[in-house]
Coordinates of C-alpha atoms and ligand atoms in Angstrom, one line a residue:
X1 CA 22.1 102.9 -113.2
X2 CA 23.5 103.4 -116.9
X3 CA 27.0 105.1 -116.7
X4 CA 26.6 108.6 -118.5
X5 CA 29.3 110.5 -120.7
X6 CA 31.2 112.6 -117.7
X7 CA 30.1 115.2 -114.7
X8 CA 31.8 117.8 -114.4
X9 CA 34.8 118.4 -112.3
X10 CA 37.4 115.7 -110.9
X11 CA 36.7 111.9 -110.1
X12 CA 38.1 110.7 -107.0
X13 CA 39.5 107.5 -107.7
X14 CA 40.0 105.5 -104.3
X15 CA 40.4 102.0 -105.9
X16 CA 43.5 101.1 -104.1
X17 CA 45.0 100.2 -107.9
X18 CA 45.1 101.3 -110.3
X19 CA 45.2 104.6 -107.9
X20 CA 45.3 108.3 -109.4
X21 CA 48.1 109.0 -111.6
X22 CA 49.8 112.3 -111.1
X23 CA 50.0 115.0 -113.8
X24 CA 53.4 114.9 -113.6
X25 CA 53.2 111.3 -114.9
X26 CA 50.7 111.6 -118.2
X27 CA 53.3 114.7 -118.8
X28 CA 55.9 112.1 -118.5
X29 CA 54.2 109.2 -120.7
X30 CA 52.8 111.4 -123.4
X31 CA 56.1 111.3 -125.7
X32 CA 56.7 109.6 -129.0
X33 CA 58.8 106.6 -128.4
X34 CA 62.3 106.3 -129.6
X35 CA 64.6 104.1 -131.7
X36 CA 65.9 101.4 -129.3
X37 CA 69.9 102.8 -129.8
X38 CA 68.6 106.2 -128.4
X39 CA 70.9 106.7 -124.9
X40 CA 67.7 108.6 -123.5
X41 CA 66.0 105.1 -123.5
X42 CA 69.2 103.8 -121.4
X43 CA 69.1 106.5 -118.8
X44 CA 65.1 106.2 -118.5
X45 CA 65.8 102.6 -117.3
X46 CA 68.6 103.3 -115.5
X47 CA 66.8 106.0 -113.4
X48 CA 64.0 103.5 -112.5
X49 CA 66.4 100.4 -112.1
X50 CA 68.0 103.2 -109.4
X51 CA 64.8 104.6 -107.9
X52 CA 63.0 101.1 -107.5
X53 CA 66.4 100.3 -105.5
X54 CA 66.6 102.8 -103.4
X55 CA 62.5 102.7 -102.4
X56 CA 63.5 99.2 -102.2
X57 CA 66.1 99.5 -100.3
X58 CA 68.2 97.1 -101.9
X59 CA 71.6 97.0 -103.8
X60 CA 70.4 93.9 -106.0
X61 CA 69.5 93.5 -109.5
X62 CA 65.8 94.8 -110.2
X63 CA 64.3 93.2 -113.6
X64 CA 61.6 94.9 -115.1
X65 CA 58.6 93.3 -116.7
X66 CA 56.5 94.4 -119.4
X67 CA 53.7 92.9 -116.8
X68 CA 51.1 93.3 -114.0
X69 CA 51.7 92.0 -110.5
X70 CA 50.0 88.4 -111.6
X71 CA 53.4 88.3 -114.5
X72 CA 55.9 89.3 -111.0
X73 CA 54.3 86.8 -109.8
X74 CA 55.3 84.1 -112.7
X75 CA 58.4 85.7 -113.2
X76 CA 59.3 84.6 -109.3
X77 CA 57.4 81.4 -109.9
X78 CA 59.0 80.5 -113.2
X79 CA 62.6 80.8 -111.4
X80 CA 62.7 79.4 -107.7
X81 CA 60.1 77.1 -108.3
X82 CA 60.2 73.8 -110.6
X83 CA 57.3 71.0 -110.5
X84 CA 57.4 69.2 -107.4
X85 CA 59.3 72.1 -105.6
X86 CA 57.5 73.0 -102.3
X87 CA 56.2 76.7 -101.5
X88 CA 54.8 77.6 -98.1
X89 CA 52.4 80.2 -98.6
X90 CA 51.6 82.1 -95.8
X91 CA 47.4 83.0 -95.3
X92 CA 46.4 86.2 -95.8
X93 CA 43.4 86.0 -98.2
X94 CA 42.6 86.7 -101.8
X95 CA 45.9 87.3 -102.6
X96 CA 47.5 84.7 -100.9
X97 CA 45.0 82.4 -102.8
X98 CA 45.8 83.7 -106.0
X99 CA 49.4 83.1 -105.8
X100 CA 49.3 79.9 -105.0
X101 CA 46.9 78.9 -106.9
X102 CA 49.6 80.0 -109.6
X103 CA 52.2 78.4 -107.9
X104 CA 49.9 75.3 -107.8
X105 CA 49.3 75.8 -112.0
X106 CA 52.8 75.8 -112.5
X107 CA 53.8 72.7 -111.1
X108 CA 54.7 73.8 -107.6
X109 CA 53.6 72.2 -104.4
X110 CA 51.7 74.6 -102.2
X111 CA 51.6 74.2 -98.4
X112 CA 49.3 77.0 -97.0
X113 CA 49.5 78.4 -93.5
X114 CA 45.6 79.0 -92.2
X115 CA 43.9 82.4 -93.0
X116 CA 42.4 83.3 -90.2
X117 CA 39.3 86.7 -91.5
X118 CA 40.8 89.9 -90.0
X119 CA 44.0 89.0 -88.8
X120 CA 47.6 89.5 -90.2
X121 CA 49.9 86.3 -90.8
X122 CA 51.0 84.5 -87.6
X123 CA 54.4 84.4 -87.6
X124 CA 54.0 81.3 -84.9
X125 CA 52.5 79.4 -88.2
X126 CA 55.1 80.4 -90.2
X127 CA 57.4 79.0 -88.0
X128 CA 55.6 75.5 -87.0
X129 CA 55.7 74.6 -90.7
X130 CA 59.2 75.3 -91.1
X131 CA 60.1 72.9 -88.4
X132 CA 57.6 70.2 -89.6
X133 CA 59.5 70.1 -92.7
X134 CA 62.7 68.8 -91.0
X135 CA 64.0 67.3 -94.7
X136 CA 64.1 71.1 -95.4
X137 CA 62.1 70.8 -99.1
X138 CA 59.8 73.6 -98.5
X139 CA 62.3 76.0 -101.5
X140 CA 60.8 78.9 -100.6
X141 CA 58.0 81.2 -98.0
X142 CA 55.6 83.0 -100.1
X143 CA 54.5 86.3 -98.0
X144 CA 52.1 89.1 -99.5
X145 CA 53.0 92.4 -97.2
X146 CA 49.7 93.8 -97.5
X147 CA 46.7 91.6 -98.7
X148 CA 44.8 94.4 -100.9
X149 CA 41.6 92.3 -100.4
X150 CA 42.0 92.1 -96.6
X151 CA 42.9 95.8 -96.4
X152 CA 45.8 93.9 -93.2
X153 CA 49.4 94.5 -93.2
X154 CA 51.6 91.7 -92.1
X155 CA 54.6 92.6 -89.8
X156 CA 57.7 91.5 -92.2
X157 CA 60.1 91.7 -89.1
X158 CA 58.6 89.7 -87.1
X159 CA 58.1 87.0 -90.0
X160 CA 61.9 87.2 -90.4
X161 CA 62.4 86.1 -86.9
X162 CA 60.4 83.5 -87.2
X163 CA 62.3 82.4 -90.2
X164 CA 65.6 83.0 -88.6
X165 CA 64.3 81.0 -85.3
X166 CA 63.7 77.7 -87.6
X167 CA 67.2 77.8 -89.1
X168 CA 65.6 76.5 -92.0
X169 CA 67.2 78.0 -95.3
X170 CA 64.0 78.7 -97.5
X171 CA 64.1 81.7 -99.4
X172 CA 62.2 84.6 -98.7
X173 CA 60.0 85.7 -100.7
X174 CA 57.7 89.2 -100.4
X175 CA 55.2 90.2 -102.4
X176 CA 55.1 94.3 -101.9
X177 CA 52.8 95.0 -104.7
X178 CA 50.5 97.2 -102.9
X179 CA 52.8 98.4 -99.7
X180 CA 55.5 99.7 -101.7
X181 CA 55.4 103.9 -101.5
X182 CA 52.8 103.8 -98.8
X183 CA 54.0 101.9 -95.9
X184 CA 57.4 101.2 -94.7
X185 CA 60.0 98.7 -96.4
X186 CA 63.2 97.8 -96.5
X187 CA 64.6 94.6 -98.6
X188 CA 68.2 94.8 -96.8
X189 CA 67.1 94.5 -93.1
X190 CA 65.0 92.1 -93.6
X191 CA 67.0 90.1 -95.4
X192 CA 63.8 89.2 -98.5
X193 CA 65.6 87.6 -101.0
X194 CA 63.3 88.4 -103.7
X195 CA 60.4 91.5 -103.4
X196 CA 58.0 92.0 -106.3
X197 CA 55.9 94.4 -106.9
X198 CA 54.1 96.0 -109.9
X199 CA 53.2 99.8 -111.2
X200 CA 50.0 100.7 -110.5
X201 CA 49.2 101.1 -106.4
X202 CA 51.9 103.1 -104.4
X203 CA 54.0 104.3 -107.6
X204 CA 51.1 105.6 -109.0
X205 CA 52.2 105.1 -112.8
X206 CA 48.9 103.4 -115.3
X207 CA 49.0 99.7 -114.7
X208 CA 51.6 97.7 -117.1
X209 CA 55.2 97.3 -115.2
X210 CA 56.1 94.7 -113.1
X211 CA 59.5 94.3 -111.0
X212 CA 61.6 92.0 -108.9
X213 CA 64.7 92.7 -106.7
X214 CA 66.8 89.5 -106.7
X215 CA 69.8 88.6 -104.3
X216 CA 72.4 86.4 -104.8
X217 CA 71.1 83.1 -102.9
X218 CA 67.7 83.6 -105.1
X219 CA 69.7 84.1 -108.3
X220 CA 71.6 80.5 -107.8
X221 CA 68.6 78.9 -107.1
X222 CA 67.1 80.2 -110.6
X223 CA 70.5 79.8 -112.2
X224 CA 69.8 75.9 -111.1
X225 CA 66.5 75.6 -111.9
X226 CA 66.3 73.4 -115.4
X227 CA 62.1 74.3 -115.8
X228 CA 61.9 75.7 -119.0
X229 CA 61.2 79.6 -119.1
X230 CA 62.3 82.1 -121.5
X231 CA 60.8 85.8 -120.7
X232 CA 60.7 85.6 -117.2
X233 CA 64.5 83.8 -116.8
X234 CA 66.0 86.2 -114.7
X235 CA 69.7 85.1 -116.5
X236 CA 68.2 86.6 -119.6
X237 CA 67.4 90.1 -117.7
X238 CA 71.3 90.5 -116.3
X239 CA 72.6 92.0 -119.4
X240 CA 74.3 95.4 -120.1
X241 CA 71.9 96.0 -123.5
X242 CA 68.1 97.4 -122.3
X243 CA 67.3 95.4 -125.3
X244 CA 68.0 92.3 -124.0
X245 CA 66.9 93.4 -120.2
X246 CA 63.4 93.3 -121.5
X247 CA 63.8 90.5 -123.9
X248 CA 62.8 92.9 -126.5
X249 CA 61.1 96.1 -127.1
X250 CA 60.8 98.5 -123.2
X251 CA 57.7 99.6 -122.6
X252 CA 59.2 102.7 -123.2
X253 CA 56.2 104.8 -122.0
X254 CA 55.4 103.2 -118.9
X255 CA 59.0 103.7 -117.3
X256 CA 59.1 107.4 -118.4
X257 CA 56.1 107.3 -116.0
X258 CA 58.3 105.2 -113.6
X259 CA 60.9 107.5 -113.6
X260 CA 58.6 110.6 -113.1
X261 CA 56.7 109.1 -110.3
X262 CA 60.1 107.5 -108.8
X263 CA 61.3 111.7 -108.8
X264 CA 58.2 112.2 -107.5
X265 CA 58.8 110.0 -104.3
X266 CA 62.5 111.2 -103.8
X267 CA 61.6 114.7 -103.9
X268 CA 58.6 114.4 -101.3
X269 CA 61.3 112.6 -99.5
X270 CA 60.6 108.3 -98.5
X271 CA 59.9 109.7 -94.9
X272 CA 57.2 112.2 -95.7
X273 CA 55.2 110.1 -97.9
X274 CA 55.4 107.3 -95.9
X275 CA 54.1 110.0 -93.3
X276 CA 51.4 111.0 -95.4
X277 CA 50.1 108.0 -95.7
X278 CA 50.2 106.9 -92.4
X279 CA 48.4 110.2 -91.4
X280 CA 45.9 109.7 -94.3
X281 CA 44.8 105.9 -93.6
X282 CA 44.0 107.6 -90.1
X283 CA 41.7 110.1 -90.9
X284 CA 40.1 107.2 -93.0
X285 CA 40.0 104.9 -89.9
X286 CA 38.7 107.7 -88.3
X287 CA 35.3 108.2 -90.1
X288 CA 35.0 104.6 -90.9
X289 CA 34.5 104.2 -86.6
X290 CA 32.2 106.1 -86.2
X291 CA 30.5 104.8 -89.5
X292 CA 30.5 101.4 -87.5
X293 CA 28.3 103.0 -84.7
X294 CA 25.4 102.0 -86.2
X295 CA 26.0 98.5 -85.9
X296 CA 25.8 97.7 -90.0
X297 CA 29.3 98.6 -90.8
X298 CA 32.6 97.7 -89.4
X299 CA 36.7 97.3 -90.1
X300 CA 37.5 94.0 -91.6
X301 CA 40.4 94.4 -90.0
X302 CA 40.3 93.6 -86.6
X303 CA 43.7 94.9 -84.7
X304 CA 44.1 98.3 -85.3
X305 CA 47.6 98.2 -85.9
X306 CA 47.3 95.4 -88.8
X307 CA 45.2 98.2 -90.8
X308 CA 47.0 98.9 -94.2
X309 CA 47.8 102.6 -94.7
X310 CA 46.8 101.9 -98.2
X311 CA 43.2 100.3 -98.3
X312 CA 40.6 99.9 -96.0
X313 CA 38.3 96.9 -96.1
X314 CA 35.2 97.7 -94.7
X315 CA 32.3 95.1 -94.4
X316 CA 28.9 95.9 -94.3
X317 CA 25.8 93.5 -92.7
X318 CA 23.7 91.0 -93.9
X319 CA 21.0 92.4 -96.6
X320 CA 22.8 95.6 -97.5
X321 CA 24.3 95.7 -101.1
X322 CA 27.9 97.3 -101.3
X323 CA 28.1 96.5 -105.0
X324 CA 24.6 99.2 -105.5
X325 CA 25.8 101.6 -103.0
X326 CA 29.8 101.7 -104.8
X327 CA 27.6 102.8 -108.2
X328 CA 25.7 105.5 -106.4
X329 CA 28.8 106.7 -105.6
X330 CA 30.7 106.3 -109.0
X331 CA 27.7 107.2 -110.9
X332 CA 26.0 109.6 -108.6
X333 CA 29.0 111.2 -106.8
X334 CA 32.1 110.9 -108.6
X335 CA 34.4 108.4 -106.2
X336 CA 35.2 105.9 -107.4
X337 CA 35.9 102.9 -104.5
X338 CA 36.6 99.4 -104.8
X339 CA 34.5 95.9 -103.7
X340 CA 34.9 93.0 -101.6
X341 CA 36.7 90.7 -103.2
X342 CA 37.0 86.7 -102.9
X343 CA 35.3 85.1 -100.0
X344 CA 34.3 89.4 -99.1
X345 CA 32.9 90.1 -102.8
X346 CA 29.0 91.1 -101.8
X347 CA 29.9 91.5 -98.2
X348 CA 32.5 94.3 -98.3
X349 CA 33.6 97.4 -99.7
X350 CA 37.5 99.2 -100.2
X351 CA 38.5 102.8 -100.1
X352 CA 41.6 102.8 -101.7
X353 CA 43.9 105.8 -100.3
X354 CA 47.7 105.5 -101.6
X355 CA 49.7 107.3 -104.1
X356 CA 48.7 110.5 -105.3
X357 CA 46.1 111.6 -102.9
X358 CA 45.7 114.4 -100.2
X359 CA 43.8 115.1 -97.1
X360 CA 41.4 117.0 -99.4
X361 CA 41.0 114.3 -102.0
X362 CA 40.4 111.9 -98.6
X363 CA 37.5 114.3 -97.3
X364 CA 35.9 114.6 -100.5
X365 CA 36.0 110.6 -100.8
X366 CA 34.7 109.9 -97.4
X367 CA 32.3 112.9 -98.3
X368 CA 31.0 110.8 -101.6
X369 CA 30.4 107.3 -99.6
X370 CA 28.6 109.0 -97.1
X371 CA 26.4 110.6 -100.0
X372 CA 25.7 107.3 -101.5
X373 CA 25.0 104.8 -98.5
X374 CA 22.2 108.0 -97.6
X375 CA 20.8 107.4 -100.8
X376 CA 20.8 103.3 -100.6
X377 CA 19.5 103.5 -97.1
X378 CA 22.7 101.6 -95.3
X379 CA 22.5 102.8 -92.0
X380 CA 25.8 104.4 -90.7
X381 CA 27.0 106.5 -87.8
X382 CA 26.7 110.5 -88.8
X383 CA 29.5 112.7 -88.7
X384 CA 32.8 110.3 -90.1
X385 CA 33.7 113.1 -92.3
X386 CA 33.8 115.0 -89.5
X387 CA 35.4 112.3 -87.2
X388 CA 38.4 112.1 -90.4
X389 CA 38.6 116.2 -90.2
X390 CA 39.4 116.5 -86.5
X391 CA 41.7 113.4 -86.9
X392 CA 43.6 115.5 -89.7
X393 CA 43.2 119.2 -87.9
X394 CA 45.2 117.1 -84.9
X395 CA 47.7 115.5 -86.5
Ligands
LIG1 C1 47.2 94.0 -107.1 C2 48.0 93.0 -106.4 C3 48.5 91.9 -107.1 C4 48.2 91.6 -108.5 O1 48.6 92.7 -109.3 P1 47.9 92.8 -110.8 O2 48.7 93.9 -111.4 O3 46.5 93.0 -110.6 O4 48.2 91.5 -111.5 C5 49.3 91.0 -106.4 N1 49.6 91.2 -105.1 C6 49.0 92.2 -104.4 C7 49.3 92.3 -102.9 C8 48.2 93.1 -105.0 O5 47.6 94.1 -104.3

């Protein structure tokens, strides 16, 4: 099916990132930049140094990137780790793959904990390898908060604990690229020492800004670290001059977006969005059950409390084409959804539903997938829009 010019009316974009960016935001972007001494330019980054930390929920230094998540990722690399440092990375699929496959690239010795297809970390696993390595050389635990492939949600507390119960003093290390502004965080009680996360999922701002929050114990370690590094060196980014806290020109456009999603959030209020979502993944989760009545489709996700709030992975049987079925819908129907991807690519497809979406935009999506697995043939239970409707008329 060749892509034609536009429909009419709105696309529902339910990739869970890039996700729909709010009006408020292209407003926001849509200026002509400014000469780097302008103190408009200062109080831009100041605002989302301030809003990142208090979504964070964290009083330590944030460093914007001019990045994705994958240059987050190196930045946090390129500091804790040098080559022959050890990194436990903790299983949760694609993502956890891809980081330490990067980890691997950059010199770093990866130990993996096992990824076991629909479930969320053990925190049991997390713990046995910490008291395996009794010479304490594993530097640092890796942990992705929600894998975006697995559509799963680790529980961050109870990883802590496990930490806590080892004694062992590797830093902590969480990768909140696509929880943060959809389900609940909070750097300071659980102790993280460093959280990264990029623009594009929750904060709902074009893709382009990466970020870290840093505390003191991860700061020494980079401050000892002799690897070579130059624009991620978090030493570099701790300067007064914005100048010099991007090693060069801000990407002045994206953090006005920043900033107007970031005002977005605190007016909503953290609760209510977090709400939202929460009340939005289950409408989703509604529809997609009875979806799975028909035996061909079903949750990836197997405990229902693991489900992210911000993307569900569903995986569809043997013979039927997901990848066919998400162009129907793009093409045919305007909704845009997302594929399986690593060991699920073929075998699964995402609906995306964080940031800037309502229960409208989640009925018209559910609506749209519907539309187009009738027109592929893949046989699903009728009535999930329906199932998702009563789910939101109760809640
Ligand atoms: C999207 C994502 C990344 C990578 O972000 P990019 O901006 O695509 O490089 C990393 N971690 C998680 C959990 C993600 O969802």
């Amino acid at each position: 099916m060749t892509p034609i010019a536009r429909l009419p009316g709105h696309r529902f974009l339910h990739s869970p990132g890039p996700s729909r960016v709010p009006d408020e935001v292209l407003h926001a972007m849509s200026r002509q930049p400014m000469d780097l001494a302008d103190p408009r330019v200062d109080r831009c980054i100041a605002a989302c140094e301030v809003g990142l930390k208090r979504l964070l929920h964290t009083e330590h230094d944030v460093f914007l990137y001019a990045a994705n998540g994958h240059g987050a990722w190196e930045a946090v690399i390129a500091n804790l780790v040098q080559p022959g440092t050890k990194v436990l990375v903790a299983g949760t699929g694609h993502f956890s793959a891809s980081w330490a496959e990067q980890t691997t690239a950059m010199g770093g010795i990866v130990i993996g904990t096992p990824w076991i297809e629909g479930l969320p970390i053990a925190p049991a696993d997390i713990e046995a390898a910490l008291r395996d390595d009794t010479a304490h050389a594993i530097a640092a635990v890796f942990v992705v908060h929600t894998d975006t492939a697995s559509g799963i949600t680790s529980d961050l507390s109870a990883i802590r604990a496990a930490i806590d119960r080892t004694g062992h003093p590797a830093l902590f290390v969480v990768d909140v690229v696509a929880s943060l502004g959809a389900a609940p965080f909070d750097m300071t009680a659980l102790r993280a020492n460093v959280v990264l996360g990029a623009c594009q999922k929750g904060l709902m701002v074009p893709p382009g800004l990466g970020f870290v929050a840093v505390d003191d114990v991860a700061m020494a370690v980079s401050r000892k670290n002799p690897a070579p590094r130059f624009y991620w060196d978090w030493r570099l980014r701790q300067s007064p001059l914005s100048y010099r806290k991007f090693c060069g020109t801000p990407p002045q456009s994206l953090l006005a977006g920043l900033e107007a999603a970031l005002t977005l959030i605190d007016r909503e209020g953290e609760a209510a969005v977090l709400t939202r979502h929460r009340r939005l993944a289950d409408a989703v989760h509604a529809a997609v059950a009875r979806w799975s009545e028909a035996g061909a489709l079903g949750f990836f996700g197997q405990l229902p409390a693991s489900r992210s709030v911000s993307v569900t992975t569903i995986t569809v049987a043997d013979g039927l084409d997901p990848e066919a079925m998400r162009t129907v819908a793009r093409e045919r129907f305007e909704v845009a959804i997302a594929g399986g991807l690593g060991a699920l690519a073929g075998r699964a497809f995402r609906i995306g539903h964080l940031g800037d979406i309502n229960a409208a935009m989640v009925l018209g999506c559910l609506g749209g997938v519907e539309a187009a697995m009738t027109v592929q043939g893949i046989p699903f239970g009728r009535g999930g829009v329906e199932c998702a409707v009563e789910n939101l008329a109760a809640g």
